PDB file of C-alpha atoms in Angstrom:
ATOM      1  CA  MET A   1      80.693  64.527  96.440  1.00 96.00           C
ATOM      2  CA  LEU A   2      77.487  61.976  94.743  1.00 98.00           C
ATOM      3  CA  ALA A   3      74.637  64.250  92.652  1.00 98.00           C
ATOM      4  CA  THR A   4      72.501  62.197  94.147  1.00 98.00           C
ATOM      5  CA  THR A   5      73.006  63.877  97.750  1.00 98.00           C
ATOM      6  CA  PHE A   6      73.090  67.482  96.206  1.00 98.00           C
ATOM      7  CA  ILE A   7      69.517  66.085  94.342  1.00 98.00           C
ATOM      8  CA  GLU A   8      67.945  64.909  97.909  1.00 98.00           C
ATOM      9  CA  ARG A   9      68.662  68.224  99.792  1.00 98.00           C
ATOM     10  CA  PHE A  10      67.497  70.319  96.758  1.00 98.00           C
ATOM     11  CA  GLU A  11      63.839  68.052  96.823  1.00 98.00           C
ATOM     12  CA  GLN A  12      63.777  68.694 100.062  1.00 98.00           C
ATOM     13  CA  HIS A  13      63.403  72.423  99.527  1.00 98.00           C
ATOM     14  CA  PHE A  14      61.402  71.947  95.792  1.00 98.00           C
ATOM     15  CA  PRO A  15      59.712  68.208  96.020  1.00 97.00           C
ATOM     16  CA  LEU A  16      58.672  66.783  92.855  1.00 97.00           C
ATOM     17  CA  ASN A  17      54.971  66.322  94.198  1.00 96.00           C
ATOM     18  CA  MET A  18      54.601  70.067  93.973  1.00 96.00           C
ATOM     19  CA  ALA A  19      55.088  70.356  90.244  1.00 97.00           C
ATOM     20  CA  GLU A  20      52.152  70.681  88.413  1.00 96.00           C
ATOM     21  CA  ALA A  21      50.192  67.581  87.060  1.00 94.00           C
ATOM     22  CA  GLY A  22      52.400  66.339  83.660  1.00 94.00           C
ATOM     23  CA  ASP A  23      55.071  69.024  84.190  1.00 96.00           C
ATOM     24  CA  PRO A  24      58.619  67.109  83.322  1.00 97.00           C
ATOM     25  CA  VAL A  25      60.374  67.914  86.354  1.00 98.00           C
ATOM     26  CA  GLY A  26      63.193  65.912  87.589  1.00 98.00           C
ATOM     27  CA  LEU A  27      66.137  64.218  85.542  1.00 98.00           C
ATOM     28  CA  HIS A  28      66.340  64.674  81.927  1.00 97.00           C
ATOM     29  CA  VAL A  29      69.910  63.616  80.817  1.00 97.00           C
ATOM     30  CA  GLY A  30      72.966  61.730  82.172  1.00 98.00           C
ATOM     31  CA  THR A  31      72.812  60.003  85.474  1.00 98.00           C
ATOM     32  CA  LEU A  32      73.228  61.386  89.517  1.00 98.00           C
ATOM     33  CA  ASN A  33      74.868  58.086  90.329  1.00 98.00           C
ATOM     34  CA  LYS A  34      78.074  59.773  89.566  1.00 98.00           C
ATOM     35  CA  GLU A  35      80.418  62.705  91.989  1.00 98.00           C
ATOM     36  CA  ILE A  36      79.853  66.147  91.212  1.00 98.00           C
ATOM     37  CA  LYS A  37      82.991  68.833  91.558  1.00 98.00           C
ATOM     38  CA  ARG A  38      80.831  71.803  90.076  1.00 98.00           C
ATOM     39  CA  VAL A  39      77.314  71.960  89.916  1.00 98.00           C
ATOM     40  CA  MET A  40      75.760  75.223  87.437  1.00 98.00           C
ATOM     41  CA  ILE A  41      72.193  77.159  87.650  1.00 98.00           C
ATOM     42  CA  THR A  42      70.455  78.028  84.664  1.00 98.00           C
ATOM     43  CA  LEU A  43      67.680  79.407  83.896  1.00 98.00           C
ATOM     44  CA  ASP A  44      67.514  77.489  80.235  1.00 98.00           C
ATOM     45  CA  VAL A  45      68.810  74.571  78.673  1.00 98.00           C
ATOM     46  CA  ARG A  46      70.631  76.673  75.276  1.00 97.00           C
ATOM     47  CA  PRO A  47      73.281  75.663  72.824  1.00 97.00           C
ATOM     48  CA  GLU A  48      75.412  78.658  74.125  1.00 98.00           C
ATOM     49  CA  VAL A  49      74.399  77.708  78.376  1.00 98.00           C
ATOM     50  CA  VAL A  50      76.173  73.775  77.083  1.00 98.00           C
ATOM     51  CA  ALA A  51      78.849  75.220  75.828  1.00 98.00           C
ATOM     52  CA  GLU A  52      79.439  77.073  78.751  1.00 98.00           C
ATOM     53  CA  ALA A  53      79.153  74.126  80.877  1.00 98.00           C
ATOM     54  CA  ILE A  54      81.599  72.420  79.315  1.00 98.00           C
ATOM     55  CA  ALA A  55      83.985  75.722  79.269  1.00 98.00           C
ATOM     56  CA  LYS A  56      83.589  75.428  83.324  1.00 98.00           C
ATOM     57  CA  GLU A  57      83.921  71.299  83.383  1.00 98.00           C
ATOM     58  CA  VAL A  58      80.074  71.627  85.056  1.00 98.00           C
ATOM     59  CA  ASP A  59      78.902  67.901  85.922  1.00 98.00           C
ATOM     60  CA  LEU A  60      75.678  68.792  87.121  1.00 98.00           C
ATOM     61  CA  LEU A  61      73.326  71.489  85.482  1.00 98.00           C
ATOM     62  CA  VAL A  62      69.945  72.186  87.520  1.00 98.00           C
ATOM     63  CA  ALA A  63      67.386  74.209  84.973  1.00 98.00           C
ATOM     64  CA  LYS A  64      64.035  75.838  85.660  1.00 98.00           C
ATOM     65  CA  HIS A  65      62.939  75.706  82.467  1.00 98.00           C
ATOM     66  CA  PRO A  66      62.678  71.602  81.211  1.00 97.00           C
ATOM     67  CA  PRO A  67      64.787  71.531  78.309  1.00 96.00           C
ATOM     68  CA  ILE A  68      62.313  68.235  77.101  1.00 94.00           C
ATOM     69  CA  PHE A  69      59.182  70.143  77.280  1.00 90.00           C
ATOM     70  CA  ARG A  70      57.410  68.186  74.765  1.00 84.00           C
ATOM     71  CA  PRO A  71      58.438  64.722  73.392  1.00 82.00           C
ATOM     72  CA  LEU A  72      61.389  65.040  71.318  1.00 81.00           C
ATOM     73  CA  LYS A  73      60.586  63.438  67.755  1.00 83.00           C
ATOM     74  CA  ASP A  74      64.511  62.475  66.770  1.00 83.00           C
ATOM     75  CA  LEU A  75      68.484  63.241  67.899  1.00 83.00           C
ATOM     76  CA  VAL A  76      69.270  64.321  64.362  1.00 89.00           C
ATOM     77  CA  ILE A  77      72.013  66.379  65.604  1.00 86.00           C
ATOM     78  CA  ASP A  78      72.334  68.759  62.568  1.00 86.00           C
ATOM     79  CA  ALA A  79      70.381  70.864  64.461  1.00 84.00           C
ATOM     80  CA  PRO A  80      72.257  72.939  67.166  1.00 86.00           C
ATOM     81  CA  GLN A  81      69.294  72.268  69.668  1.00 86.00           C
ATOM     82  CA  GLN A  82      69.738  68.639  69.176  1.00 90.00           C
ATOM     83  CA  GLN A  83      73.630  68.999  68.859  1.00 95.00           C
ATOM     84  CA  MET A  84      73.200  70.116  72.372  1.00 96.00           C
ATOM     85  CA  TYR A  85      71.862  66.991  73.536  1.00 96.00           C
ATOM     86  CA  ALA A  86      74.777  64.774  72.283  1.00 96.00           C
ATOM     87  CA  ASP A  87      77.286  67.572  74.013  1.00 97.00           C
ATOM     88  CA  LEU A  88      75.657  67.037  77.060  1.00 98.00           C
ATOM     89  CA  LEU A  89      75.652  63.328  76.908  1.00 97.00           C
ATOM     90  CA  LYS A  90      79.713  63.742  75.297  1.00 97.00           C
ATOM     91  CA  HIS A  91      81.072  65.492  78.345  1.00 98.00           C
ATOM     92  CA  ASP A  92      78.933  63.422  80.965  1.00 98.00           C
ATOM     93  CA  ILE A  93      76.691  66.653  82.098  1.00 98.00           C
ATOM     94  CA  ALA A  94      73.696  65.358  84.082  1.00 98.00           C
ATOM     95  CA  VAL A  95      70.494  68.123  83.284  1.00 98.00           C
ATOM     96  CA  TYR A  96      67.780  68.080  86.127  1.00 98.00           C
ATOM     97  CA  ALA A  97      64.765  70.299  85.965  1.00 98.00           C
ATOM     98  CA  ALA A  98      63.132  72.563  88.543  1.00 98.00           C
ATOM     99  CA  HIS A  99      60.122  74.028  86.614  1.00 98.00           C
ATOM    100  CA  THR A 100      56.496  74.853  88.426  1.00 98.00           C
ATOM    101  CA  ASN A 101      57.373  73.339  91.809  1.00 98.00           C
ATOM    102  CA  MET A 102      59.945  76.411  92.442  1.00 98.00           C
ATOM    103  CA  ASP A 103      57.116  78.027  91.195  1.00 98.00           C
ATOM    104  CA  ILE A 104      54.757  76.458  94.115  1.00 98.00           C
ATOM    105  CA  VAL A 105      56.833  75.913  96.714  1.00 97.00           C
ATOM    106  CA  HIS A 106      57.023  78.478  99.854  1.00 96.00           C
ATOM    107  CA  ASP A 107      60.599  79.974  99.603  1.00 97.00           C
ATOM    108  CA  GLY A 108      60.095  80.137  95.476  1.00 98.00           C
ATOM    109  CA  LEU A 109      60.406  81.753  92.536  1.00 98.00           C
ATOM    110  CA  ASN A 110      56.787  83.922  92.967  1.00 98.00           C
ATOM    111  CA  ASP A 111      58.040  84.409  97.047  1.00 98.00           C
ATOM    112  CA  TRP A 112      61.203  85.678  95.843  1.00 98.00           C
ATOM    113  CA  PHE A 113      59.453  88.326  93.136  1.00 98.00           C
ATOM    114  CA  CYS A 114      57.154  89.548  96.417  1.00 98.00           C
ATOM    115  CA  GLU A 115      60.545  90.461  98.459  1.00 98.00           C
ATOM    116  CA  LEU A 116      61.997  92.083  95.597  1.00 98.00           C
ATOM    117  CA  LEU A 117      58.736  94.565  94.596  1.00 98.00           C
ATOM    118  CA  GLU A 118      58.009  94.721  98.566  1.00 98.00           C
ATOM    119  CA  ILE A 119      55.039  92.628  98.088  1.00 98.00           C
ATOM    120  CA  GLU A 120      53.655  91.777 101.751  1.00 98.00           C
ATOM    121  CA  ASN A 121      50.980  89.394 103.742  1.00 97.00           C
ATOM    122  CA  THR A 122      50.999  87.278 100.671  1.00 98.00           C
ATOM    123  CA  THR A 123      48.887  83.841  99.705  1.00 98.00           C
ATOM    124  CA  TYR A 124      48.853  82.060  96.523  1.00 98.00           C
ATOM    125  CA  VAL A 125      46.676  82.800  93.357  1.00 98.00           C
ATOM    126  CA  THR A 126      45.061  79.779  92.013  1.00 97.00           C
ATOM    127  CA  LYS A 127      45.286  76.092  94.182  1.00 96.00           C
ATOM    128  CA  THR A 128      47.089  73.365  93.100  1.00 96.00           C
ATOM    129  CA  HIS A 129      47.829  71.179  96.429  1.00 92.00           C
ATOM    130  CA  GLU A 130      46.734  70.466  99.689  1.00 92.00           C
ATOM    131  CA  ILE A 131      48.943  68.226 101.693  1.00 88.00           C
ATOM    132  CA  ASP A 132      48.972  67.244 104.806  1.00 89.00           C
ATOM    133  CA  GLY A 133      45.871  69.943 105.700  1.00 91.00           C
ATOM    134  CA  GLU A 134      48.351  72.233 104.092  1.00 93.00           C
ATOM    135  CA  SER A 135      47.470  74.472 101.048  1.00 95.00           C
ATOM    136  CA  PHE A 136      49.831  75.378  97.755  1.00 97.00           C
ATOM    137  CA  GLY A 137      49.144  76.915  95.168  1.00 98.00           C
ATOM    138  CA  ILE A 138      50.991  78.805  92.292  1.00 97.00           C
ATOM    139  CA  GLY A 139      51.294  82.948  92.195  1.00 98.00           C
ATOM    140  CA  ARG A 140      51.254  84.985  94.658  1.00 98.00           C
ATOM    141  CA  ILE A 141      49.229  88.281  96.128  1.00 98.00           C
ATOM    142  CA  GLY A 142      49.865  90.568  98.483  1.00 98.00           C
ATOM    143  CA  ASP A 143      50.149  94.156  99.152  1.00 98.00           C
ATOM    144  CA  LEU A 144      52.789  97.066  98.368  1.00 98.00           C
ATOM    145  CA  PRO A 145      53.274  99.320 101.615  1.00 98.00           C
ATOM    146  CA  THR A 146      51.639 102.117 100.433  1.00 98.00           C
ATOM    147  CA  PRO A 147      49.763 102.835  97.576  1.00 98.00           C
ATOM    148  CA  ILE A 148      50.831 104.105  94.445  1.00 98.00           C
ATOM    149  CA  THR A 149      50.035 105.076  90.993  1.00 98.00           C
ATOM    150  CA  LEU A 150      49.627 102.143  88.010  1.00 98.00           C
ATOM    151  CA  GLU A 151      52.336 103.877  85.674  1.00 98.00           C
ATOM    152  CA  ASN A 152      54.561 104.684  88.526  1.00 98.00           C
ATOM    153  CA  PHE A 153      54.375 100.801  89.739  1.00 98.00           C
ATOM    154  CA  VAL A 154      55.395 100.107  86.257  1.00 98.00           C
ATOM    155  CA  TYR A 155      58.243 102.199  86.299  1.00 98.00           C
ATOM    156  CA  GLN A 156      59.393 100.525  89.867  1.00 98.00           C
ATOM    157  CA  VAL A 157      58.581  96.738  87.820  1.00 98.00           C
ATOM    158  CA  LYS A 158      61.125  97.802  85.423  1.00 98.00           C
ATOM    159  CA  GLU A 159      64.133  98.947  87.526  1.00 98.00           C
ATOM    160  CA  THR A 160      63.470  95.845  89.756  1.00 98.00           C
ATOM    161  CA  PHE A 161      63.714  93.759  87.175  1.00 98.00           C
ATOM    162  CA  ALA A 162      66.463  95.499  84.977  1.00 96.00           C
ATOM    163  CA  LEU A 163      64.451  95.505  81.800  1.00 97.00           C
ATOM    164  CA  ASP A 164      64.347  97.724  78.940  1.00 94.00           C
ATOM    165  CA  GLY A 165      60.897  97.213  78.361  1.00 94.00           C
ATOM    166  CA  LEU A 166      57.763  95.942  79.625  1.00 96.00           C
ATOM    167  CA  ARG A 167      54.045  96.146  78.068  1.00 98.00           C
ATOM    168  CA  LEU A 168      51.285  97.360  79.837  1.00 98.00           C
ATOM    169  CA  ILE A 169      47.825  96.246  79.395  1.00 98.00           C
ATOM    170  CA  SER A 170      45.530  98.876  80.818  1.00 98.00           C
ATOM    171  CA  HIS A 171      42.937 101.829  79.929  1.00 94.00           C
ATOM    172  CA  SER A 172      43.665 103.719  83.142  1.00 96.00           C
ATOM    173  CA  PRO A 173      47.472 104.055  84.125  1.00 97.00           C
ATOM    174  CA  GLU A 174      46.868 106.455  86.160  1.00 97.00           C
ATOM    175  CA  LYS A 175      44.646 104.862  88.662  1.00 97.00           C
ATOM    176  CA  MET A 176      45.751 104.242  92.167  1.00 98.00           C
ATOM    177  CA  ILE A 177      47.043 100.141  92.833  1.00 98.00           C
ATOM    178  CA  GLN A 178      47.811  98.749  95.890  1.00 98.00           C
ATOM    179  CA  ARG A 179      47.458  94.853  95.790  1.00 98.00           C
ATOM    180  CA  VAL A 180      49.121  93.203  93.128  1.00 98.00           C
ATOM    181  CA  ALA A 181      49.333  89.703  92.098  1.00 98.00           C
ATOM    182  CA  ILE A 182      52.181  88.283  90.311  1.00 98.00           C
ATOM    183  CA  CYS A 183      52.602  84.862  88.487  1.00 98.00           C
ATOM    184  CA  GLY A 184      55.987  83.953  86.924  1.00 97.00           C
ATOM    185  CA  GLY A 185      56.519  82.347  83.404  1.00 96.00           C
ATOM    186  CA  SER A 186      53.510  82.330  80.957  1.00 96.00           C
ATOM    187  CA  GLY A 187      50.520  82.849  83.524  1.00 97.00           C
ATOM    188  CA  GLU A 188      48.411  84.528  81.805  1.00 97.00           C
ATOM    189  CA  LYS A 189      45.437  82.127  82.167  1.00 97.00           C
ATOM    190  CA  PHE A 190      45.694  82.904  85.471  1.00 98.00           C
ATOM    191  CA  TYR A 191      44.609  86.177  85.059  1.00 98.00           C
ATOM    192  CA  ARG A 192      40.680  85.960  86.147  1.00 98.00           C
ATOM    193  CA  ASP A 193      41.702  84.570  89.250  1.00 98.00           C
ATOM    194  CA  ALA A 194      43.681  87.486  90.176  1.00 98.00           C
ATOM    195  CA  GLN A 195      41.321  89.494  89.670  1.00 98.00           C
ATOM    196  CA  ALA A 196      38.563  87.226  91.702  1.00 98.00           C
ATOM    197  CA  ALA A 197      41.194  87.355  94.486  1.00 98.00           C
ATOM    198  CA  GLY A 198      40.885  91.514  94.240  1.00 98.00           C
ATOM    199  CA  ALA A 199      44.088  92.171  92.727  1.00 98.00           C
ATOM    200  CA  ASP A 200      44.471  96.191  91.179  1.00 98.00           C
ATOM    201  CA  VAL A 201      47.424  94.458  88.482  1.00 98.00           C
ATOM    202  CA  TYR A 202      48.573  91.395  87.684  1.00 98.00           C
ATOM    203  CA  ILE A 203      52.238  90.601  86.758  1.00 98.00           C
ATOM    204  CA  THR A 204      53.244  88.083  84.437  1.00 98.00           C
ATOM    205  CA  GLY A 205      54.917  87.273  81.118  1.00 98.00           C
ATOM    206  CA  ASP A 206      53.939  85.969  77.492  1.00 97.00           C
ATOM    207  CA  VAL A 207      50.266  87.533  77.185  1.00 98.00           C
ATOM    208  CA  TYR A 208      48.731  86.993  73.983  1.00 98.00           C
ATOM    209  CA  TYR A 209      47.227  89.524  71.915  1.00 98.00           C
ATOM    210  CA  HIS A 210      43.513  88.111  71.909  1.00 98.00           C
ATOM    211  CA  THR A 211      44.307  87.266  76.055  1.00 98.00           C
ATOM    212  CA  ALA A 212      44.928  90.638  76.208  1.00 98.00           C
ATOM    213  CA  HIS A 213      41.812  92.012  74.800  1.00 98.00           C
ATOM    214  CA  ASP A 214      40.005  89.985  77.030  1.00 98.00           C
ATOM    215  CA  MET A 215      41.879  91.685  80.182  1.00 98.00           C
ATOM    216  CA  ILE A 216      40.617  94.766  78.852  1.00 97.00           C
ATOM    217  CA  ALA A 217      37.336  93.902  78.287  1.00 98.00           C
ATOM    218  CA  ASP A 218      37.139  92.621  81.833  1.00 98.00           C
ATOM    219  CA  GLY A 219      38.712  96.050  82.943  1.00 97.00           C
ATOM    220  CA  PHE A 220      41.898  94.434  84.650  1.00 98.00           C
ATOM    221  CA  SER A 221      45.257  95.444  84.329  1.00 98.00           C
ATOM    222  CA  VAL A 222      48.599  93.504  83.847  1.00 98.00           C
ATOM    223  CA  ILE A 223      52.021  94.134  83.018  1.00 98.00           C
ATOM    224  CA  ASP A 224      53.792  91.795  81.292  1.00 98.00           C
ATOM    225  CA  ALA A 225      57.416  91.473  82.659  1.00 98.00           C
ATOM    226  CA  GLY A 226      58.406  89.202  80.452  1.00 98.00           C
ATOM    227  CA  HIS A 227      59.419  85.702  81.127  1.00 98.00           C
ATOM    228  CA  TYR A 228      63.065  86.187  81.663  1.00 98.00           C
ATOM    229  CA  ILE A 229      62.725  87.718  84.899  1.00 98.00           C
ATOM    230  CA  GLU A 230      62.716  84.329  85.801  1.00 98.00           C
ATOM    231  CA  SER A 231      66.652  84.308  85.906  1.00 98.00           C
ATOM    232  CA  LEU A 232      66.397  85.315  89.390  1.00 98.00           C
ATOM    233  CA  CYS A 233      66.290  81.849  90.297  1.00 98.00           C
ATOM    234  CA  LYS A 234      69.665  81.913  89.148  1.00 98.00           C
ATOM    235  CA  GLU A 235      70.851  83.807  92.267  1.00 98.00           C
ATOM    236  CA  LYS A 236      68.850  82.445  94.486  1.00 98.00           C
ATOM    237  CA  ILE A 237      69.683  78.950  94.175  1.00 98.00           C
ATOM    238  CA  VAL A 238      72.845  79.713  93.918  1.00 98.00           C
ATOM    239  CA  SER A 239      72.288  81.024  97.665  1.00 98.00           C
ATOM    240  CA  LEU A 240      70.153  78.008  98.839  1.00 98.00           C
ATOM    241  CA  CYS A 241      72.801  75.801  97.495  1.00 98.00           C
ATOM    242  CA  ASN A 242      75.677  77.300  99.216  1.00 98.00           C
ATOM    243  CA  GLU A 243      73.757  77.565 102.410  1.00 98.00           C
ATOM    244  CA  TRP A 244      73.290  73.721 102.347  1.00 98.00           C
ATOM    245  CA  LYS A 245      77.036  73.437 100.993  1.00 98.00           C
ATOM    246  CA  LYS A 246      78.193  75.246 104.760  1.00 98.00           C
ATOM    247  CA  ALA A 247      75.451  73.827 106.806  1.00 98.00           C
ATOM    248  CA  TYR A 248      76.755  70.050 105.272  1.00 98.00           C
ATOM    249  CA  ASN A 249      80.727  71.034 104.820  1.00 98.00           C
ATOM    250  CA  TRP A 250      80.016  69.736 100.805  1.00 98.00           C
ATOM    251  CA  ASP A 251      83.009  69.612  98.394  1.00 97.00           C
ATOM    252  CA  VAL A 252      81.126  71.090  95.430  1.00 98.00           C
ATOM    253  CA  GLU A 253      81.397  74.570  93.735  1.00 98.00           C
ATOM    254  CA  ILE A 254      77.779  76.000  92.791  1.00 98.00           C
ATOM    255  CA  ILE A 255      77.928  78.674  90.156  1.00 98.00           C
ATOM    256  CA  GLU A 256      75.337  80.930  88.168  1.00 98.00           C
ATOM    257  CA  SER A 257      75.337  80.822  84.666  1.00 98.00           C
ATOM    258  CA  MET A 258      76.430  84.084  83.049  1.00 98.00           C
ATOM    259  CA  GLU A 259      74.560  83.577  79.743  1.00 98.00           C
ATOM    260  CA  ASN A 260      71.528  85.509  78.874  1.00 97.00           C
ATOM    261  CA  THR A 261      68.919  83.625  77.394  1.00 97.00           C
ATOM    262  CA  ASN A 262      66.595  86.010  76.782  1.00 97.00           C
ATOM    263  CA  PRO A 263      65.618  85.826  72.921  1.00 96.00           C
ATOM    264  CA  PHE A 264      64.107  89.004  73.248  1.00 95.00           C
ATOM    265  CA  THR A 265      66.161  92.769  72.449  1.00 92.00           C
ATOM    266  CA  TYR A 266      64.019  96.043  72.455  1.00 88.00           C
ATOM    267  CA  TYR A 267      64.716  98.816  70.609  1.00 86.00           C
TER     268      TYR A 267
END
């Protein structure tokens, strides 16, 4: 099948215009004007992922994180991170990214987080778009079925995402919580929106040291579960794509990257 056909259907679910302003979503490397037989879904585009794609004869790599997030200064291939671009072009592997549009859309990554954690009756944390009279936003906030102590919820989050460790920012782990906000990735800048929306606790990643002090001063509890919980997108998108494959009788294989690109190890 044509890569353009695949991406047209993909963008019906994850429209590019749903991304935050300036977010470099869409095609990053190669061309979509070609036949594809194998598509691989990944969170990150790293040298080890590119090596995996080459070994598995992948034609199209679909990533959550845009590989060219900031402008490249050069394409000198002495560094592994630069060499991977040359490898992608050499092996005719196109790279396409869906970033904040995957977070904002209905039935996107933040909704999938809520399903896993049994957070119900959700709405967005921060409004980002209004399209045809309908509002959209980043992050989600909703309610757990029953109240639980923050400490027990921390363990639940850890178990749900199979984490070796996480960081809790709170003076009162013994308090009861029920209203939960979540934003995958680096969502610390939305914490005051989550607090204003009535969240008892906010789950995100990459909380900066001094921002954590601000959260404490504001009397707000935050769980930093890390950026890598977004790897959930791999299995979810493979499942979605396989639904489309069946519906449209596509002749293409959709696979999940098996590389763990989490840069952190907990001891």
